[in-house]
CSV table of N, CA and C in Angstrom, one decimal:
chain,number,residue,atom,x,y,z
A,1,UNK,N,108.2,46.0,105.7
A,1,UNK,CA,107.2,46.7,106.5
A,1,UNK,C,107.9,47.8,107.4
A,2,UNK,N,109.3,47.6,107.9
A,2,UNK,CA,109.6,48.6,108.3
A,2,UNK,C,109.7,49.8,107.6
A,3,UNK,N,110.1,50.1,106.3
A,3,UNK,CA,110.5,51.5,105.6
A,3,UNK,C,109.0,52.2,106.0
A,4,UNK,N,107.8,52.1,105.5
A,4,UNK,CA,106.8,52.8,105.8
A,4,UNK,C,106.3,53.3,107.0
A,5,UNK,N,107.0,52.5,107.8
A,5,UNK,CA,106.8,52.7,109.4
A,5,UNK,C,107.6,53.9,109.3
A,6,UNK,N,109.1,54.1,109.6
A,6,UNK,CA,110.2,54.6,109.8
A,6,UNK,C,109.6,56.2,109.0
A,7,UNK,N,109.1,55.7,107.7
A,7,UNK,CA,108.9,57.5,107.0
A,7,UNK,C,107.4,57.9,107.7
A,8,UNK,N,106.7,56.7,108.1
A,8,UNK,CA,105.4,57.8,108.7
A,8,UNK,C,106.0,58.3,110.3
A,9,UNK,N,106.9,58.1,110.6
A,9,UNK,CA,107.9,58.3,112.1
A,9,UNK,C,108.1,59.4,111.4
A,10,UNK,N,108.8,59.8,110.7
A,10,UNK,CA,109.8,61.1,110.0
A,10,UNK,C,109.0,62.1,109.8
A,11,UNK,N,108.1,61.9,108.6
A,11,UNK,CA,106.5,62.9,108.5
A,11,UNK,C,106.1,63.4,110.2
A,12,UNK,N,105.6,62.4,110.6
A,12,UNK,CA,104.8,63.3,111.9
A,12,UNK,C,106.1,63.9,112.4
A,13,UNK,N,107.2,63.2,112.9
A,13,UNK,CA,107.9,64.4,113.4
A,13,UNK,C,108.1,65.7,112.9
A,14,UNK,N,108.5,65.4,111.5
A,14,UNK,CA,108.8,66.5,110.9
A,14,UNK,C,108.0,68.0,111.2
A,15,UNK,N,106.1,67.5,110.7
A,15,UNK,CA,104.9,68.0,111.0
A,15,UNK,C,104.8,68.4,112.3
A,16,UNK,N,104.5,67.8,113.8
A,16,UNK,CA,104.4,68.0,114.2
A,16,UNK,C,105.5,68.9,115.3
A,17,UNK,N,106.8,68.2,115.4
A,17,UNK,CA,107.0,68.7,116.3
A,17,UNK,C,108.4,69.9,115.6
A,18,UNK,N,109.1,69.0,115.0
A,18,UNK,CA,110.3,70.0,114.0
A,18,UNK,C,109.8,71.0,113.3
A,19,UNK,N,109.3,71.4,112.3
A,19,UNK,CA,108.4,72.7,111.8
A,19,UNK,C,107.8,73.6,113.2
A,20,UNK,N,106.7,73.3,114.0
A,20,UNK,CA,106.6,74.0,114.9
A,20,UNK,C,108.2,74.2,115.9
A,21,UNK,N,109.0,73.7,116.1
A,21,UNK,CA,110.0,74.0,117.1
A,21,UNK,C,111.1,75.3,116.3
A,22,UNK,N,111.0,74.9,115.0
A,22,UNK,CA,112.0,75.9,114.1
A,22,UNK,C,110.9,77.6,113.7
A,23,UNK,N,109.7,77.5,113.5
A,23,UNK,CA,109.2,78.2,113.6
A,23,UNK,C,108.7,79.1,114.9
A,24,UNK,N,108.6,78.6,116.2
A,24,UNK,CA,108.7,79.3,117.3
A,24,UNK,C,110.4,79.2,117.4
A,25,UNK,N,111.6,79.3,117.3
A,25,UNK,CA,112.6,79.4,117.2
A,25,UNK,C,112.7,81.0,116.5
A,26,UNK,N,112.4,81.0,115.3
A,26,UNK,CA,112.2,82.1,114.2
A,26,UNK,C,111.5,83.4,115.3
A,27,UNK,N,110.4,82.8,115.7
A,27,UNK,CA,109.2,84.3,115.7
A,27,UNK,C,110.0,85.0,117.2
A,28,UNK,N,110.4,83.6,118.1
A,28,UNK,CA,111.1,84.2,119.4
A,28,UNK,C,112.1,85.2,119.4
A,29,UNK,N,112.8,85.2,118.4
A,29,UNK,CA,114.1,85.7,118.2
A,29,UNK,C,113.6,87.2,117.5
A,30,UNK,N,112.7,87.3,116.3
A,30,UNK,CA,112.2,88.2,115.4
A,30,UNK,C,111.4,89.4,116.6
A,31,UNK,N,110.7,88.2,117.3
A,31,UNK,CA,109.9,89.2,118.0
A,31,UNK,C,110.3,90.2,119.0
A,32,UNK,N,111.5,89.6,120.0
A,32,UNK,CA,112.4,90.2,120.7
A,32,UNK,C,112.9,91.4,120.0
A,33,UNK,N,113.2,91.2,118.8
A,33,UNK,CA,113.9,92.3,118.1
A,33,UNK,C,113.1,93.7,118.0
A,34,UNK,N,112.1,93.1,117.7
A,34,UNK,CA,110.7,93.6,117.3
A,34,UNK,C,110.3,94.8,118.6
A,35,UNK,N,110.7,93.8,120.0
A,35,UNK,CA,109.8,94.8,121.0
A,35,UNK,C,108.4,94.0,121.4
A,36,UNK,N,108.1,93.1,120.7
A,36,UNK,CA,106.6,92.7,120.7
A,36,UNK,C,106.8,91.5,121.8
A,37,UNK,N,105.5,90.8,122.4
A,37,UNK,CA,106.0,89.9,122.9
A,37,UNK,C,106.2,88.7,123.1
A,38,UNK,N,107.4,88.2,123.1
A,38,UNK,CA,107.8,87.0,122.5
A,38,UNK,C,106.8,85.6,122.8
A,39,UNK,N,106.6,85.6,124.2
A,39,UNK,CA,105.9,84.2,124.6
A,39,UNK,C,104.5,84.5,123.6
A,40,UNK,N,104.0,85.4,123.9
A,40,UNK,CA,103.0,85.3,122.9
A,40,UNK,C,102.7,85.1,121.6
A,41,UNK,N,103.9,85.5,120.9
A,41,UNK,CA,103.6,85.4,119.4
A,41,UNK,C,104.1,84.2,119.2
A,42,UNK,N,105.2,83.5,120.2
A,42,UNK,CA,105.7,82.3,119.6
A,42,UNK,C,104.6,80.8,120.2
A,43,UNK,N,103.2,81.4,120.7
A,43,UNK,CA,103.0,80.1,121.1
A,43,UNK,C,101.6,80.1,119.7
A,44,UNK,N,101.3,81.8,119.7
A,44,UNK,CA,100.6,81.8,118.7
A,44,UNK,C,101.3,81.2,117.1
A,45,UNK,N,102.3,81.4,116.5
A,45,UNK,CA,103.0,80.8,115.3
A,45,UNK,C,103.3,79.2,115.3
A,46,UNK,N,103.5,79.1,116.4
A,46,UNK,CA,104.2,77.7,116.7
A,46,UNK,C,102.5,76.6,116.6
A,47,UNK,N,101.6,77.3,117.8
A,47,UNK,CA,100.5,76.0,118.0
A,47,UNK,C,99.6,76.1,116.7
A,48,UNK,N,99.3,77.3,116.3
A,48,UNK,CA,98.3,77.3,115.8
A,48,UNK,C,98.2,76.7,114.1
A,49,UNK,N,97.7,75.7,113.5
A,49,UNK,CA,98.3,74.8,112.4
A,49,UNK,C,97.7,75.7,111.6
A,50,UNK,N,98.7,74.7,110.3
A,50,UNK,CA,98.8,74.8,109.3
A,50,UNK,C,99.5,76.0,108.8
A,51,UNK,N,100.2,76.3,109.3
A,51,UNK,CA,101.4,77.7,109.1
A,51,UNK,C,100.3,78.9,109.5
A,52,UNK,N,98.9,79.1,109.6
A,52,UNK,CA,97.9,80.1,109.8
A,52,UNK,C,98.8,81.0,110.8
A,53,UNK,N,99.4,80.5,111.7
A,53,UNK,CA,99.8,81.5,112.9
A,53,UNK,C,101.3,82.1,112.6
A,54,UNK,N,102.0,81.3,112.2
A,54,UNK,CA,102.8,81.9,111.6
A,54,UNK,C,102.6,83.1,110.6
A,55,UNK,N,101.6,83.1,109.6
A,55,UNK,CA,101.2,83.9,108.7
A,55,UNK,C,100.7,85.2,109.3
A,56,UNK,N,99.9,84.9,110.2
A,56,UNK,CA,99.2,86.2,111.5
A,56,UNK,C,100.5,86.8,111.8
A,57,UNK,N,101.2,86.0,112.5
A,57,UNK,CA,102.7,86.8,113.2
A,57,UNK,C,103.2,88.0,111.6
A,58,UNK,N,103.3,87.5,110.9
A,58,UNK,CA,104.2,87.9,109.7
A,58,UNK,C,103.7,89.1,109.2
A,59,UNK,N,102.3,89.2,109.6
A,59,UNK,CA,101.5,90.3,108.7
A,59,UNK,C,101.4,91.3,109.8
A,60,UNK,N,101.4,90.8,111.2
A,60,UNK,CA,101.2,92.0,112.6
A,60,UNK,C,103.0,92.1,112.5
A,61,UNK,N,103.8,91.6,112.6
A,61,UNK,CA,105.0,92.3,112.6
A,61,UNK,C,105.7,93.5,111.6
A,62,UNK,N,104.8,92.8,110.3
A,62,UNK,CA,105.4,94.1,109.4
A,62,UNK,C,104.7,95.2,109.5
A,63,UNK,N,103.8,95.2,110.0
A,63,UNK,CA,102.9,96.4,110.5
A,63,UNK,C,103.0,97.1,111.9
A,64,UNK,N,104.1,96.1,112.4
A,64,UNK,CA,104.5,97.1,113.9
A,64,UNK,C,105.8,97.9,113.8
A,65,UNK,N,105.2,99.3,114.8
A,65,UNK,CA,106.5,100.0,115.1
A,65,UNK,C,107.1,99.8,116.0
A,66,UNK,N,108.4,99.9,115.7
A,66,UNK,CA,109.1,99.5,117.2
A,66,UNK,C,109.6,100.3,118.2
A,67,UNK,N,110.0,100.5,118.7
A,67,UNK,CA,110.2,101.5,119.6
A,67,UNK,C,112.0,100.9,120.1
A,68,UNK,N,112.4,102.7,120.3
A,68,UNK,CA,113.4,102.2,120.1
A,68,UNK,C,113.8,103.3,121.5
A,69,UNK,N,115.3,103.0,122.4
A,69,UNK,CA,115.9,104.2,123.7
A,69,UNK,C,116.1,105.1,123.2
A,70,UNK,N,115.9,106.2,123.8
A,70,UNK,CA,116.8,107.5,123.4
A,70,UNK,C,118.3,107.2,124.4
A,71,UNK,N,118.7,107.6,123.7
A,71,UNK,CA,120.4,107.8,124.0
A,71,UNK,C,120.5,108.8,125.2
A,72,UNK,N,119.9,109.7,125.2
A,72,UNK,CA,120.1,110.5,126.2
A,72,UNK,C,119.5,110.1,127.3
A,73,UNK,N,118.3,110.1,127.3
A,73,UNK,CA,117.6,109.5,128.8
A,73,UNK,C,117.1,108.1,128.9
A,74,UNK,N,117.3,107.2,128.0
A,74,UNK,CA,116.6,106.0,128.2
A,74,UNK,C,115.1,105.6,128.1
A,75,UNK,N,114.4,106.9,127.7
A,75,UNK,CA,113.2,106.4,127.5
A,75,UNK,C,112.8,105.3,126.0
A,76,UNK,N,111.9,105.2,125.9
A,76,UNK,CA,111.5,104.5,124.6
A,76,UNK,C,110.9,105.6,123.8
A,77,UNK,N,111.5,105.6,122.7
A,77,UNK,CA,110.4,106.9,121.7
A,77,UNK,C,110.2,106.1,120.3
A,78,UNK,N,110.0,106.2,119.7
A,78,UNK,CA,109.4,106.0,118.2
A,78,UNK,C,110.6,106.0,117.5
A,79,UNK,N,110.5,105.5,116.5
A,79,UNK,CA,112.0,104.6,115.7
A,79,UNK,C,112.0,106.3,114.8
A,80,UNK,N,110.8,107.1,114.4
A,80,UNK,CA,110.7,107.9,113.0
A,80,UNK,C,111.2,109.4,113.9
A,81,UNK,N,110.9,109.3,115.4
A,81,UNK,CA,111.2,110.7,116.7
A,81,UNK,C,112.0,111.2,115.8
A,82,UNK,N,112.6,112.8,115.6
A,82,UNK,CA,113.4,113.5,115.4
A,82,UNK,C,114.4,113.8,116.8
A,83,UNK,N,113.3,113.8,117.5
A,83,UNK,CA,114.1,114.5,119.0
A,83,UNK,C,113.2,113.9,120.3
A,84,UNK,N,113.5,113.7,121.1
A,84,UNK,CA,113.3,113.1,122.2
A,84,UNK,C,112.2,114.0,123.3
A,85,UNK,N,111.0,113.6,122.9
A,85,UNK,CA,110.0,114.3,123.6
A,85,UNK,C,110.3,114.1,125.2
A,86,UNK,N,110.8,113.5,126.0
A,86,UNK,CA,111.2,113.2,127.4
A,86,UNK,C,112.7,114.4,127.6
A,87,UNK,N,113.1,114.2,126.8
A,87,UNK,CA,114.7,115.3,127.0
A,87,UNK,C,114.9,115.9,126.1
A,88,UNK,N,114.8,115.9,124.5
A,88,UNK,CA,114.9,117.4,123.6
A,88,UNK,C,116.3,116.2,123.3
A,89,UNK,N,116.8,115.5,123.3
A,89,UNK,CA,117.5,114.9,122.5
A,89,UNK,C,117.8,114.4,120.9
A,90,UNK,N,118.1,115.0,120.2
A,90,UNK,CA,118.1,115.3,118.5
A,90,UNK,C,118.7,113.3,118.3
A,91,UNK,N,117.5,112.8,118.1
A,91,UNK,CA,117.8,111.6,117.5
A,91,UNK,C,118.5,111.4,116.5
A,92,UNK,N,117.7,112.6,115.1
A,92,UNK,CA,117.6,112.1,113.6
A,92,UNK,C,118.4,113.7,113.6
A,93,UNK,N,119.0,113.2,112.2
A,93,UNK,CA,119.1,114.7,111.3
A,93,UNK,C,118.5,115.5,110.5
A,94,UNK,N,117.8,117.0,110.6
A,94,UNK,CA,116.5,117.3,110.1
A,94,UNK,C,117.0,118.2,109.1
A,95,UNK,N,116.3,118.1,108.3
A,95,UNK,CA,116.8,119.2,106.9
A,95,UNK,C,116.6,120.5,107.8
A,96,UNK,N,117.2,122.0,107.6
A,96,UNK,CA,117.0,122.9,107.9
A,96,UNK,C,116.5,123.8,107.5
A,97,UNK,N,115.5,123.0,106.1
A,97,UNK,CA,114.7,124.0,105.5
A,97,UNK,C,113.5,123.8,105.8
A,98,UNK,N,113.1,122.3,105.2
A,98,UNK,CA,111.6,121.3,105.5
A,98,UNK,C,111.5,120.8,106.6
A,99,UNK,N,112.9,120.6,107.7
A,99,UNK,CA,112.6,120.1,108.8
A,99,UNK,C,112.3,118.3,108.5
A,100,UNK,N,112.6,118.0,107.7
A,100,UNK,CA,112.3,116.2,107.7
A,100,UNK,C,113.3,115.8,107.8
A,101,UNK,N,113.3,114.5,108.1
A,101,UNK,CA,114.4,113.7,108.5
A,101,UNK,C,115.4,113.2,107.2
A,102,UNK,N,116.7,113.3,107.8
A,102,UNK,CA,117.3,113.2,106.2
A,102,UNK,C,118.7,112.4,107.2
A,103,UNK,N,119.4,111.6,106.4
A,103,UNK,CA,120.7,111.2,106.8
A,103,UNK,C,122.2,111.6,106.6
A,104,UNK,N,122.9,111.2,107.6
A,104,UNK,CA,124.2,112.1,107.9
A,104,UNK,C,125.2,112.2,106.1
A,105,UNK,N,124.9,111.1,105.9
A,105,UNK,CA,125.7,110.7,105.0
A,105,UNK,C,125.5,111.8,103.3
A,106,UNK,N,123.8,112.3,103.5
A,106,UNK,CA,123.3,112.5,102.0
A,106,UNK,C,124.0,114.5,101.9
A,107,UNK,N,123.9,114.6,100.4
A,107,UNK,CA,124.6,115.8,100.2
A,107,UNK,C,123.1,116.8,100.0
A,108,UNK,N,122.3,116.1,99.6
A,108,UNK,CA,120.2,117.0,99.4
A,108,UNK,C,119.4,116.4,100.0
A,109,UNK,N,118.7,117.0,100.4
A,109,UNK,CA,117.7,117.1,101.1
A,109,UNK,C,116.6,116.0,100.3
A,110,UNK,N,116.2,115.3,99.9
A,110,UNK,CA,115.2,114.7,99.6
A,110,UNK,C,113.9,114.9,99.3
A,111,UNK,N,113.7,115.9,100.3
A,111,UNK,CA,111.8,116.5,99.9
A,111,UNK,C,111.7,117.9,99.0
A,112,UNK,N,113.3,118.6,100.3
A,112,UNK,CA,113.2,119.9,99.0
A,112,UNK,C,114.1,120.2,98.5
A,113,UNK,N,115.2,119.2,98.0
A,113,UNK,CA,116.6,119.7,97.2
A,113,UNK,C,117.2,120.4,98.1
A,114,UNK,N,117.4,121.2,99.3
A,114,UNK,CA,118.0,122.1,99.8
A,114,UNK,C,120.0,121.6,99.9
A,115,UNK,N,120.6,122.1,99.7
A,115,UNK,CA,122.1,121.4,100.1
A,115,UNK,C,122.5,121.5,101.8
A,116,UNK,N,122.5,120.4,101.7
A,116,UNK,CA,123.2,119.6,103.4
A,116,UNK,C,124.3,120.3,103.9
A,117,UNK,N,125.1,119.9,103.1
A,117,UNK,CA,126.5,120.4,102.9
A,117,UNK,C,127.2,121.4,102.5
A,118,UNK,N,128.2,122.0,103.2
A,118,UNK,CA,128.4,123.7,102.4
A,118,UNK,C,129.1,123.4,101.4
A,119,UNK,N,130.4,122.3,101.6
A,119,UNK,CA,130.6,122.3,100.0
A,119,UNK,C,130.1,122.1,98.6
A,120,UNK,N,128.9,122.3,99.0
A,120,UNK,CA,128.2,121.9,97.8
A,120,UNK,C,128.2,123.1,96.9
């Protein structure tokens, strides 16, 4: 009589309190990262059963932008900014033909072929 006892002990904890404690663990950490905010999404993921809130978190996070400092003045601007609408700070690297954002590392332009680099 004890084994059945001891595993319906294990189940509910597992259910109730382990899954919700590792899942508000997850969203606290994600969300911080995120920008978003933490007590809220983690009480939302964590209380709300049956994974439902977790699943809400998962679908509003991949659809949020985050906001990130400018380096120059500390404001918050947009992760995609080129340049720092508070100070004129060049976040991103912009093609000099199309003006889009392209990275330090690439030798073309990506939208319009143009060459990055003069050795090219």
């Amino acid at each position: 009589m004890g084994a059945p006892f001891g595993l319906f002990n294990f189940v509910f904890f597992s259910m109730f309190i382990l899954i919700p404690l590792l899942i508000g663990i997850f969203v606290w950490r994600d969300a911080g990262r995120r920008g978003m905010n933490q007590l809220l999404w983690t009480l939302v993921a964590a209380l709300i059963p049956y994974l439902l809130g977790l699943i809400v978190y998962l679908i509003v996070a991949s659809q949020y932008n985050p906001l990130t400092k400018c380096p120059g003045c500390r404001n918050k601007v947009e992760q995609e900014f080129q340049i720092c609408p508070h100070c004129g700070y060049q976040l991103q690297e912009a093609c000099p033909q199309c003006n889009k954002p392209v990275s330090p590392d690439w030798n073309l332009c990506p939208s319009c072929g143009k060459h990055l680099r003069e050795n090219l």
